[in-house]
Amino acid sequence: MDDDARQSAGTPGAAEALERLARGLRSRVATAPGEERRTRADNLRRHVEEYLLPRAADLDAPLLVVLLGSTGSGKSSLLNALVGARVSPSGVLRPTTRQPIAVGHREDLGGRIGAVAERSGLELRADDHARRGLVLVDAPDFDSVEAENRERALGLLEVADLVIFVTTATRYADQVPWEVLGRARARGVPMLAVLNRLPADAVDREAVIGDFRALLERGKVDELAVAGGGGLEVVAVDEGRLRPDIDALDPEAVAPVAAALDALVASAEERRSVARRGLAAALRGVPESIEAVAGQVDEEQRAVGELRDAAHRSYAHSRTALSEELGRGTFLRAEVLRQWQDFIGAGQVARFLAEGIGRIAATIRSLFVPGPPAPATEVREAAFADLVALAIHHADSAAQRTATAWSADRYGAAALAEDEALWRASVGLPAELHAGLEAWAEGIANRIRELGTQRKGLAQAASLGVNVVGTSAVLAVFVHTGGLTGAEVGITAATAVVNQKLLEALFGEANVSAFVGRAREDLAAILDRAWDGERDRYGRALGSTGDPALARELRDAAREAARAVDA
């Protein structure tokens, strides 16, 4: 078949939707919390990628015909009969750990079949005399004592285009086979049935066949007939109908199975019809399968929303507490304030304040009189250290409150287990705050320089030094008399008063109010950014857990795929 014809044999709308679905499931596998949820999403992803997508892209690709049955049912003997050679060992006592075998023409064993073989552990056997357009697979026993074999058998059911269900007169009513038939019906995969080892007595034989057909009808499995309509074809094989030389069932006994396969080989349209039926049934079941995954994402979203709210409340509370403590102006150490007060109360600064801005000549002369060195840098650094320590204390409290609340939630606990640093402030917060405060102080210095060019006489007065004036402005943001009582008034209030006098002498009362107000706003912005960063760690720890966009994408893609096959 040429490329144009093969393209026309696909279902492009379904393929496009399935591509989106596969991407969404891969994302879910990468981010799902918990092994069980990752496994569910991964199993569905594999079904989409290994069966649905390749089949939707090309309905003319070879059919995968899977022989399913319990231990000793005769699957291997049936495969040998259909192939006409001993390719799979038979017998009840054969090893249950054997590798599943796929037999087909060498030109049919690539592409999708090769991908399924790689993932399912199929041993591919090329047969130049094999039927073209289909590949026969002898699956492991679905009741195997080996869990891996059971999983392989059920995995092959999920990717099969046609199932040949093999059972026996003594095992057809067992629970496990009917669980498998139930999964086949849910998938809607076309099916043939082989009822093997029937009793020799004609009455008993017909009773078994009749009972099996009744069970198929009652379980609605008969709707899976290859031809569609008329009920599922049951091929009855009497006990002892064997061909020992190739370890096979008697080819004449299973002739109806061979005839059904030959009919598919003879007609590309029949093969396409089988492929389309299986694909359509599988796609109609996709929304329900996806809903199980998307529903988990919804549940995670609700839980994650509550976790984010808990983090927001904790950090909002601690940010408010930090602002209140900053507003009281009592966080700076007394020795830092006393050092600054002693400097302002002595030497040229005191003389500047005593003389006033109106007697500038005397002030200028006094600036050249030696005095104690200005401790501006030391005082500012000490003040910043006190502020950073206070901020870290409140950030630690917020982290502990958040982590404590999260530890009671499965998703929060999982995030905390991945990053125990969430129990405290981030290690980079002190450096971030110090850098922000240094930049803030530099901004204050720049505004002082700007004011010095605008206000008459300020340039001379500012010979006190931008560093000194800037430190005084920094402390004016930190310390003031508002709200202080009792013992708190002492050094804090005194420092606030002398700072205020110095700044008003330089800038004027109105300018000082605006200047300090802007500096407070800038400081608040620095702290707000730091708090946002601390809180955002918790959002990152949750990753894309409960991502509503992913749930929407999965549901939308599943609905589009289901609609596309019937379009």
CSV table of C-alpha atoms in Angstrom, one decimal, residues 310-322 325 388-406 416 421-426 429 531 534-535 537-538:
chain,number,residue,atom,x,y,z
A,310,ALA,CA,-1.5,27.5,55.1
A,311,ALA,CA,1.9,28.8,53.8
A,312,HIS,CA,0.4,32.1,52.8
A,313,ARG,CA,-1.2,32.6,56.3
A,314,SER,CA,2.0,31.7,58.1
A,315,TYR,CA,4.1,34.1,56.1
A,316,ALA,CA,1.5,36.9,56.2
A,317,HIS,CA,1.3,36.5,60.0
A,318,SER,CA,5.1,36.6,60.4
A,319,ARG,CA,5.5,39.6,58.0
A,320,THR,CA,2.9,41.5,60.0
A,321,ALA,CA,4.7,40.6,63.3
A,322,LEU,CA,8.0,41.8,61.8
A,325,GLU,CA,8.3,45.0,65.8
A,388,VAL,CA,18.6,40.7,59.7
A,389,ALA,CA,18.6,38.7,62.9
A,390,LEU,CA,15.1,39.9,63.7
A,391,ALA,CA,13.9,39.0,60.1
A,392,ILE,CA,15.5,35.6,60.3
A,393,HIS,CA,13.7,34.9,63.6
A,394,HIS,CA,10.3,35.7,62.1
A,395,ALA,CA,11.1,33.8,58.9
A,396,ASP,CA,12.1,30.7,61.0
A,397,SER,CA,8.8,31.0,62.9
A,398,ALA,CA,6.9,31.2,59.6
A,399,ALA,CA,8.7,28.1,58.2
A,400,GLN,CA,8.1,26.1,61.4
A,401,ARG,CA,4.4,27.0,61.4
A,402,THR,CA,4.0,26.1,57.7
A,403,ALA,CA,6.0,22.8,58.0
A,404,THR,CA,4.0,21.8,61.1
A,405,ALA,CA,0.7,22.4,59.3
A,406,TRP,CA,2.0,20.5,56.2
A,416,LEU,CA,8.8,18.0,53.5
A,421,ALA,CA,15.2,22.7,54.8
A,422,LEU,CA,11.5,23.8,54.6
A,423,TRP,CA,11.4,23.6,58.4
A,424,ARG,CA,13.5,26.7,58.6
A,425,ALA,CA,14.4,29.9,56.8
A,426,SER,CA,16.4,29.4,53.7
A,429,LEU,CA,18.0,34.6,53.3
A,531,TRP,CA,9.1,37.0,52.3
A,534,GLU,CA,10.6,32.3,51.3
A,535,ARG,CA,6.9,31.5,50.9
A,537,ARG,CA,9.8,27.7,48.3
A,538,TYR,CA,6.7,25.8,49.4
